[in-house]
Short mmCIF file of the C-alpha atoms (twelve columns), coordinates in Angstrom:
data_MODEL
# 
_entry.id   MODEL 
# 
loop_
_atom_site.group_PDB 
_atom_site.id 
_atom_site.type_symbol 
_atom_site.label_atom_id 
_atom_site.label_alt_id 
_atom_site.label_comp_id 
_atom_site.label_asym_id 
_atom_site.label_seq_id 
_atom_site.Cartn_x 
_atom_site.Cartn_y 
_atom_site.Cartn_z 
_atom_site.pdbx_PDB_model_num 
ATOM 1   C CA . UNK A 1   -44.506 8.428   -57.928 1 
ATOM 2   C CA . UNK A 2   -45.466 9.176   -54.191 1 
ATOM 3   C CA . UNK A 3   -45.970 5.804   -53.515 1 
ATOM 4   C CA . UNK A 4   -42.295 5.013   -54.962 1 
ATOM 5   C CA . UNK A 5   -41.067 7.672   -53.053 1 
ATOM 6   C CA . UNK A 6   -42.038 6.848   -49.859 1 
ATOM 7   C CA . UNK A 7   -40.782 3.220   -50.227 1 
ATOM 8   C CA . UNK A 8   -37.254 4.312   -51.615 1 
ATOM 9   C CA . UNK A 9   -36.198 6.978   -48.191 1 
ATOM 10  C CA . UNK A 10  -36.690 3.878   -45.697 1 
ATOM 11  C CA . UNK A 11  -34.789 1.961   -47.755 1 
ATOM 12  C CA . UNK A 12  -31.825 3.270   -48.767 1 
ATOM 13  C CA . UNK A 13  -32.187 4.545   -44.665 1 
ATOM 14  C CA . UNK A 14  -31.619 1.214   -43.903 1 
ATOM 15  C CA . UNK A 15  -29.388 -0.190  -46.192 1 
ATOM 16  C CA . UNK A 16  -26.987 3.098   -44.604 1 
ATOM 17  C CA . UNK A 17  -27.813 1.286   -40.973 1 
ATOM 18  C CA . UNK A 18  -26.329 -1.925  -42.210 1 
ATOM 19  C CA . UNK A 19  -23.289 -0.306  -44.334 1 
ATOM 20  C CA . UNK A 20  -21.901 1.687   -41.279 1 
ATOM 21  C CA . UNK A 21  -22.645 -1.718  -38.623 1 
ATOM 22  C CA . UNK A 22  -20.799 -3.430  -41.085 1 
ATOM 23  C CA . UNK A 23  -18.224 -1.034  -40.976 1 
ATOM 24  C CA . UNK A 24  -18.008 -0.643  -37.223 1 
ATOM 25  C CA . UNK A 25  -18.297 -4.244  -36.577 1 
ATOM 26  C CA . UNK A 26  -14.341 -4.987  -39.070 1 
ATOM 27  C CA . UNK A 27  -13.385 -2.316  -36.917 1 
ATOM 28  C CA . UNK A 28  -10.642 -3.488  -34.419 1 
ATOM 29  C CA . UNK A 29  -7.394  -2.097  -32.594 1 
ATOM 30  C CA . UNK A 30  -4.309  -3.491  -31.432 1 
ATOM 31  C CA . UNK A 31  -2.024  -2.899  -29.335 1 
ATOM 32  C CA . UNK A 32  2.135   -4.271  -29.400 1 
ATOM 33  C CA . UNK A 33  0.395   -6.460  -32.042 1 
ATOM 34  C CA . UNK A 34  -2.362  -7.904  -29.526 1 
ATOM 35  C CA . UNK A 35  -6.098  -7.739  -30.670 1 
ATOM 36  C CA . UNK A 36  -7.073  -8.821  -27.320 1 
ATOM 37  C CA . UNK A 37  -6.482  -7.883  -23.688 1 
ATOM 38  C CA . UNK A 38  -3.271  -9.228  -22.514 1 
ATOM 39  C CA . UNK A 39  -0.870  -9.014  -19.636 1 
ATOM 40  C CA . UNK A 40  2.754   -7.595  -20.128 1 
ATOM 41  C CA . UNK A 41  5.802   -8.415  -17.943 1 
ATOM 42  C CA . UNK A 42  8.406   -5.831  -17.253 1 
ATOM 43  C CA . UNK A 43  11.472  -5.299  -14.774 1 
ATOM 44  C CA . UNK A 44  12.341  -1.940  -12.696 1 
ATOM 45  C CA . UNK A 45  13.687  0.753   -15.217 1 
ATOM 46  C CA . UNK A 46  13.912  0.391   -18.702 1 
ATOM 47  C CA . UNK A 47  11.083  2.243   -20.358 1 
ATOM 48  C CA . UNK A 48  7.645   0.270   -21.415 1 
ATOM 49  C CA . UNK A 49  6.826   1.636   -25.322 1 
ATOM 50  C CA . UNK A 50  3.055   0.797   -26.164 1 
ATOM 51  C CA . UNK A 51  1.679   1.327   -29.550 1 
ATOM 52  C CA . UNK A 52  -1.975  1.056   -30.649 1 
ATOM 53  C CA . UNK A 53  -2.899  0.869   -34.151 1 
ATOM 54  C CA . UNK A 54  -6.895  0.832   -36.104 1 
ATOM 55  C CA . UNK A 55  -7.326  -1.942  -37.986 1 
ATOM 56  C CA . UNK A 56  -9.956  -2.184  -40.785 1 
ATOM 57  C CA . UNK A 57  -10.679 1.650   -41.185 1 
ATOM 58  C CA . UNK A 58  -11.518 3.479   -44.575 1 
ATOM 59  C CA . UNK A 59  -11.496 6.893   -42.435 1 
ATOM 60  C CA . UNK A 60  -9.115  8.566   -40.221 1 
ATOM 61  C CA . UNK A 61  -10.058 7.654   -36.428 1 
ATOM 62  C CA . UNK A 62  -8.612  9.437   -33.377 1 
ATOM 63  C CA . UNK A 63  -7.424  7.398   -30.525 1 
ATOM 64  C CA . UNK A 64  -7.592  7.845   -26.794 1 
ATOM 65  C CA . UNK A 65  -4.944  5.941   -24.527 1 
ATOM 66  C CA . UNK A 66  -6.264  5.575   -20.157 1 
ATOM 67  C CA . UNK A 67  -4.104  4.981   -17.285 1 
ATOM 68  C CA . UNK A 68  -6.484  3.277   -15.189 1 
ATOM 69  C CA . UNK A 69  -9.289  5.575   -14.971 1 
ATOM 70  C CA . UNK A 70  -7.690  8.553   -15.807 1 
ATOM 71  C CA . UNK A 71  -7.121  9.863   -19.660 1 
ATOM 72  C CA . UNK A 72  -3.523  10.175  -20.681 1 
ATOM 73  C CA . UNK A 73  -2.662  13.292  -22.261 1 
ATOM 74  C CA . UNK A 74  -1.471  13.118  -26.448 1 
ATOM 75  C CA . UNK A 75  0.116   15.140  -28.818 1 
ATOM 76  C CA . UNK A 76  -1.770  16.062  -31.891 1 
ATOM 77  C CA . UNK A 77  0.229   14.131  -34.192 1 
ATOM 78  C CA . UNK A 78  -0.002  11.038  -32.104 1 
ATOM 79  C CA . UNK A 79  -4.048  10.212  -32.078 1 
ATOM 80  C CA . UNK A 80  -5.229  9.526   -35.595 1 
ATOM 81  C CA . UNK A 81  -5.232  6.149   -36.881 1 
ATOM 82  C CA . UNK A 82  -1.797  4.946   -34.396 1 
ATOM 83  C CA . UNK A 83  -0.715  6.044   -31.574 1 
ATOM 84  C CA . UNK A 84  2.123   5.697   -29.128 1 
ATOM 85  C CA . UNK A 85  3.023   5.893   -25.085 1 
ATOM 86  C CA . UNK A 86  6.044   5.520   -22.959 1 
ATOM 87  C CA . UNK A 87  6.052   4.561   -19.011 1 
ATOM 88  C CA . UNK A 88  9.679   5.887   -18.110 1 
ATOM 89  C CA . UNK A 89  11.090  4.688   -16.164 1 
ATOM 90  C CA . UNK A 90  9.432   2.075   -14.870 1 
ATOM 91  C CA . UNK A 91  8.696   1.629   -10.934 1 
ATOM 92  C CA . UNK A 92  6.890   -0.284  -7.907  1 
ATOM 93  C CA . UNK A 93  3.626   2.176   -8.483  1 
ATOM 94  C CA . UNK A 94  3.297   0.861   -12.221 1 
ATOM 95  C CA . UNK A 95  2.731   -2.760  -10.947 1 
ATOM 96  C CA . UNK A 96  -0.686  -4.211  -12.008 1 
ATOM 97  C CA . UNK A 97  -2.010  -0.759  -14.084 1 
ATOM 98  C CA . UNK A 98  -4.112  -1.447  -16.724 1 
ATOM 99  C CA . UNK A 99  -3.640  0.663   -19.856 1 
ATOM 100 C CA . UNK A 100 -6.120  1.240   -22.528 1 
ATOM 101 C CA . UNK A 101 -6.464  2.284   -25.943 1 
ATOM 102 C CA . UNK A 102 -10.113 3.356   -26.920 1 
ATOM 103 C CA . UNK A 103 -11.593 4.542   -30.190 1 
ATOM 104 C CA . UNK A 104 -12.872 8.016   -29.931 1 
ATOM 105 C CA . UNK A 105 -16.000 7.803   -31.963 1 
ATOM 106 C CA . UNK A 106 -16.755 4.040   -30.299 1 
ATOM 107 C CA . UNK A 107 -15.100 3.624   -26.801 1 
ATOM 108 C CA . UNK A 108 -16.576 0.399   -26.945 1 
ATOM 109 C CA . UNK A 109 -13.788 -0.823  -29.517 1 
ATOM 110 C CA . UNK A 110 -10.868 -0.688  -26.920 1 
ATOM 111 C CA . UNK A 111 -7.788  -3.153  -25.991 1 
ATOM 112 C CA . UNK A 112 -6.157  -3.377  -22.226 1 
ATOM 113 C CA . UNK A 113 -2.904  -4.189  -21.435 1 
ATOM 114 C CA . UNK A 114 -2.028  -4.888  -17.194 1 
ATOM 115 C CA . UNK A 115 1.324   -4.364  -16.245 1 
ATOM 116 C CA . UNK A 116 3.045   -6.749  -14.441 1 
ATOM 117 C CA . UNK A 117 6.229   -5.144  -12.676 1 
ATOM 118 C CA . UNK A 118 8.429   -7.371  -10.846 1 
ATOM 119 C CA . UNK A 119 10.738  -6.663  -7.803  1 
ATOM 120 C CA . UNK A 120 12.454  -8.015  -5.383  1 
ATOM 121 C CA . UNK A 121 11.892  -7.557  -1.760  1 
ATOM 122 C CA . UNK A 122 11.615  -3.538  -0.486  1 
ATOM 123 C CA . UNK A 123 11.350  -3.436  3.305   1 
ATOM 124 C CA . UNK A 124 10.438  -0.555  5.472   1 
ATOM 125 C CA . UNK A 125 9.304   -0.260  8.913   1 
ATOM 126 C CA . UNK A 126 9.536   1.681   12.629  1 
ATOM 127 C CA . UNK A 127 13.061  0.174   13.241  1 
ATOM 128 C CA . UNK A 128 12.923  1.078   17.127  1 
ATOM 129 C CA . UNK A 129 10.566  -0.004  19.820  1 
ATOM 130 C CA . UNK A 130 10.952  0.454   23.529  1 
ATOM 131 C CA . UNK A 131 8.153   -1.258  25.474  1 
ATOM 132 C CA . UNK A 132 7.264   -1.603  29.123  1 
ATOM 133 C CA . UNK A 133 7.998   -5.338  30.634  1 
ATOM 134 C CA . UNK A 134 5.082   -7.324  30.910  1 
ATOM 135 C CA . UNK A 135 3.248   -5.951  27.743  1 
ATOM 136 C CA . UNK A 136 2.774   -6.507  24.391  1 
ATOM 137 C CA . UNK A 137 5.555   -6.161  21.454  1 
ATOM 138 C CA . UNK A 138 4.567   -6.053  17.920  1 
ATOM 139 C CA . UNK A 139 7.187   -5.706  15.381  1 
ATOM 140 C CA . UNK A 140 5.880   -4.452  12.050  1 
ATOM 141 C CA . UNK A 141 7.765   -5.055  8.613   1 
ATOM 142 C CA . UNK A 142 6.318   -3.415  5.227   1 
ATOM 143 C CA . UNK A 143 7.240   -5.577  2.419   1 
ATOM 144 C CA . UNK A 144 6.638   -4.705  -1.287  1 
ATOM 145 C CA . UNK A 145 7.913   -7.246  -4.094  1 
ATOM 146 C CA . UNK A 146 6.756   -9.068  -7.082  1 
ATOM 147 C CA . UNK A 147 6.257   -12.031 -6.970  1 
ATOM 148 C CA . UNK A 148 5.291   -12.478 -3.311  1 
ATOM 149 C CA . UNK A 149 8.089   -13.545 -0.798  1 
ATOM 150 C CA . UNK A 150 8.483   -15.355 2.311   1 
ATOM 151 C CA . UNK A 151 9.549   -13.965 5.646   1 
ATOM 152 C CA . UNK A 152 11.671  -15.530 8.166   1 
ATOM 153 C CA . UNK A 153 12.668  -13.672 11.589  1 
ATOM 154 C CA . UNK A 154 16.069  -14.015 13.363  1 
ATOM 155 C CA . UNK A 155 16.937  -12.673 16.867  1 
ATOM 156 C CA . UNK A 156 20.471  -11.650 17.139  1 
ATOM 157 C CA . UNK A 157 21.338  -13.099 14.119  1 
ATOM 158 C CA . UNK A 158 19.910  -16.417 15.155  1 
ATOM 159 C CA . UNK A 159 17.181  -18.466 14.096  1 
ATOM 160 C CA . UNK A 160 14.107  -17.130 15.964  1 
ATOM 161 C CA . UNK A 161 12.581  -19.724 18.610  1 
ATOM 162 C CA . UNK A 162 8.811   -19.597 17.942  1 
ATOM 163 C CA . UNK A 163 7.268   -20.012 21.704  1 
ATOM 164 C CA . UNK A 164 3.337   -20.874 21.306  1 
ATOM 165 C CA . UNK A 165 2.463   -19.156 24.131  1 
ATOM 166 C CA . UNK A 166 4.357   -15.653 23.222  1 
ATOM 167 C CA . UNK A 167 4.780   -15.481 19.579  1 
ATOM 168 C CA . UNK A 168 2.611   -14.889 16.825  1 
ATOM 169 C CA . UNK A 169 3.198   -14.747 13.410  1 
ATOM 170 C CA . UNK A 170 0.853   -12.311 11.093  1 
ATOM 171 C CA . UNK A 171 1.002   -12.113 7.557   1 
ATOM 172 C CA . UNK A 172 -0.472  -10.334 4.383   1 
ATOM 173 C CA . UNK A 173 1.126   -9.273  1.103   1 
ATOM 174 C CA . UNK A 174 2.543   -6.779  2.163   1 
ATOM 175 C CA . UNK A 175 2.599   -7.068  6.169   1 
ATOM 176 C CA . UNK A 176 5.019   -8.946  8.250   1 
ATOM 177 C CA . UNK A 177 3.983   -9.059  12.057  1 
ATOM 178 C CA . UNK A 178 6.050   -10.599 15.026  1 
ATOM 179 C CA . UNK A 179 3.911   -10.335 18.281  1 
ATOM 180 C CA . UNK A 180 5.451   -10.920 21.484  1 
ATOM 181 C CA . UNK A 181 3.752   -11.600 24.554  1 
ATOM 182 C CA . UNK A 182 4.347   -10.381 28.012  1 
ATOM 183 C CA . UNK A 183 8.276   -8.760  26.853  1 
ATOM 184 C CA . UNK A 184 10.522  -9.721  29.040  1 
ATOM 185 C CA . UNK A 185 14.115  -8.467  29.924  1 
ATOM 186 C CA . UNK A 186 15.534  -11.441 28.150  1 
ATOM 187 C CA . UNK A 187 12.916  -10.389 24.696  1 
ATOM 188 C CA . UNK A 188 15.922  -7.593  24.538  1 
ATOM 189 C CA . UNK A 189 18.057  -7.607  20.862  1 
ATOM 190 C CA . UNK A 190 17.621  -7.037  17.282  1 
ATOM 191 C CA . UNK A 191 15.152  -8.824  15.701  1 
ATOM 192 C CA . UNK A 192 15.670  -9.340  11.828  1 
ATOM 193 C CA . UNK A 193 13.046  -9.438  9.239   1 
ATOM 194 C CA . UNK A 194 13.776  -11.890 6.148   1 
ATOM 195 C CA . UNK A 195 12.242  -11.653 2.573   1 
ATOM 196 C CA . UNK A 196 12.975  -14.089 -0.092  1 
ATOM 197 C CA . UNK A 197 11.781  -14.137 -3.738  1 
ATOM 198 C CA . UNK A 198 13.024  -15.636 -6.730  1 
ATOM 199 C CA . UNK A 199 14.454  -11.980 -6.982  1 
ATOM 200 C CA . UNK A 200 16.003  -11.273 -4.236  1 
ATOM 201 C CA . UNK A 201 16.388  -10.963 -0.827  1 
ATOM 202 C CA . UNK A 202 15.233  -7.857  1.537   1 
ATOM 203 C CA . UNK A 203 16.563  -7.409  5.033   1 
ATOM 204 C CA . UNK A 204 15.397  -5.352  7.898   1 
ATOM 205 C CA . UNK A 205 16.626  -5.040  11.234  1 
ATOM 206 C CA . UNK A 206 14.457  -3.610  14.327  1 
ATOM 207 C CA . UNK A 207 16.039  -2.941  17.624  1 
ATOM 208 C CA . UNK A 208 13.256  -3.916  20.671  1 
ATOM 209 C CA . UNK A 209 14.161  -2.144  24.098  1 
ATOM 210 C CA . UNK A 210 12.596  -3.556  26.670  1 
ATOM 211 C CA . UNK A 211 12.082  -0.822  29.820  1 
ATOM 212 C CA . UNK A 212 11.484  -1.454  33.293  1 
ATOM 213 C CA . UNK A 213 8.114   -1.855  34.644  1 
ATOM 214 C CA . UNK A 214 6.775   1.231   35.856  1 
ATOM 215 C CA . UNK A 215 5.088   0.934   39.352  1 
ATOM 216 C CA . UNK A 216 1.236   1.418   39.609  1 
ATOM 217 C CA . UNK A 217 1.451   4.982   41.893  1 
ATOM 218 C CA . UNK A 218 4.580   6.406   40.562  1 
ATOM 219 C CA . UNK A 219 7.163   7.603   43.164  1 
ATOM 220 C CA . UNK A 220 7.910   10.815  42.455  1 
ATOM 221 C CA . UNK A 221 4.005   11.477  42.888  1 
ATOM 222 C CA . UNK A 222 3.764   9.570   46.523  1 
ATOM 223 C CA . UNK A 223 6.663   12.134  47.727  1 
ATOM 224 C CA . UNK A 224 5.122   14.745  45.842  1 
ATOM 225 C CA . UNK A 225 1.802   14.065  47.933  1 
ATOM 226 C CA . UNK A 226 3.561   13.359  51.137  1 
ATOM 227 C CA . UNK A 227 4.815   17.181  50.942  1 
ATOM 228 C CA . UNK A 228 1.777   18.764  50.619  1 
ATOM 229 C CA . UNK A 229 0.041   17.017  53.211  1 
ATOM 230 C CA . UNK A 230 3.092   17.852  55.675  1 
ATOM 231 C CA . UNK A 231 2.571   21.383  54.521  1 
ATOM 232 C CA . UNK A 232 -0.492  21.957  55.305  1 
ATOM 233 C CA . UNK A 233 -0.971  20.032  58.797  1 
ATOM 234 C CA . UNK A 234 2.063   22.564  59.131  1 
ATOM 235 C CA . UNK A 235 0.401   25.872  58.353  1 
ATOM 236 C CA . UNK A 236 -2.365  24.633  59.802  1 
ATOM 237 C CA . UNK A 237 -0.625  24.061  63.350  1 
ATOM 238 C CA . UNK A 238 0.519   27.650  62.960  1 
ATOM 239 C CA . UNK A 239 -2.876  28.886  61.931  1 
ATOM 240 C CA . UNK A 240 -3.896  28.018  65.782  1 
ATOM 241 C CA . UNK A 241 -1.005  28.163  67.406  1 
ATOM 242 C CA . UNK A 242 -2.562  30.947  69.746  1 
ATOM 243 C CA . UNK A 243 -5.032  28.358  70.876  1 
ATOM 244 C CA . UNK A 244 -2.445  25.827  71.666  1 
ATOM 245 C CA . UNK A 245 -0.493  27.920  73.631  1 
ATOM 246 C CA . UNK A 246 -3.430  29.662  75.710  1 
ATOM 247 C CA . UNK A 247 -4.745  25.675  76.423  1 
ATOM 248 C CA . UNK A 248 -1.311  24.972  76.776  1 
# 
């Protein structure tokens, strides 16, 4: 009987092992009827529902839904078994967050979804820029959109003449740089900024004010310099003026 015993406890041990992996490994999730991670594509505004649901489960299971790294806060009626969100409204900061629902008891069971926001062109930038002549000019314009656009700069509301030698074009995904050279008074106007997508268009206009060249000792300290060095050869004259007059 001992010897029964003993054999019986390991094995009905591990026949529980391989009931509850069995159990665990039907387990899945979905999410907006995807059992895998998937990409979703969305405009600006109208809200984004997502809905998770267990799949497979002889048990009541409590979900947990992630903004990125960060867990999303549910009420109690919306964790067991499915589970709901809403992103409202929808904006430029939502673009390319991932979104996940996790099982509680098994965070390994899980499904993602990325967001993919798009927008046309938003343009920002220091519209005004007074420089000295004879330096550098950079003109900076911040561009958000999705999909990526394409800039093109005007001057005056004319194509913009690339010169090799004094323009430079720099660009990013978000950054559009005109450099100018060496400004000159004729560099003066407003320079446009130009984003197409299939979206849209963004325009942005920044006003470059090219100042005189300063000179390398300043004016106002030559006279300034001038004074005090009259002023004191002055009050020093009259400092010894006894001695002047008595060799005088």
């Amino acid at each position: 009987m001992v010897q029964r015993r003993s054999l019986a406890a390991p094995y009905g041990a591990v026949f529980a092992i391989s009931f509850l992996a069995c159990v665990a490994t039907g387990l899945e999730l979905s999410v907006n009827n995807q059992a895998a991670d998937f990409t979703l594509s969305a405009e600006l505004g109208p809200a984004i529902s997502l809905s998770c649901l267990v799949h497979n489960s002889s048990q009541a299971e409590e979900l947990l839904w992630y903004r990125g790294d960060g867990q999303v806060g549910l009420n109690e009626g919306n964790k067991v078994n499915v589970s709901n969100i809403c992103i409202s409204p929808v904006n430029e900061s939502d673009n390319g967050v991932t979104f996940t629902c996790r099982l509680a008891r098994d965070k390994s069971v899980q499904v993602s979804v990325i967001l993919d926001i798009q927008f046309p062109p938003q343009l920002s930038g220091e519209e005004t820029l007074h420089v000295e002549e004879e330096k550098d000019a950079t003109l900076t314009c911040n561009s958000k959109s999705n999909p990526q656009g394409r800039s093109t700069w005007y001057k005056d509301n004319q194509n913009l003449t690339l010169q090799q030698s004094r323009h430079e074009l720099y660009q990013t995904s978000e950054i559009f740089q005109l450099s100018i050279r060496k400004v000159q008074k004729s560099d003066n106007g407003t320079y446009t900024c130009v984003v197409d997508s299939p979206l849209g268009k963004g325009t942005r206009d920044f006003h470059l004010i090219v100042e005189d060249k300063k000179p390398v000792f300043p004016t106002e300290a030559v006279i300034a310099a001038a004074v005090v060095v009259t002023l004191t050869i002055f009050f020093g004259i009259a400092a010894r003026k006894d001695k002047f007059f008595k060799v005088w």
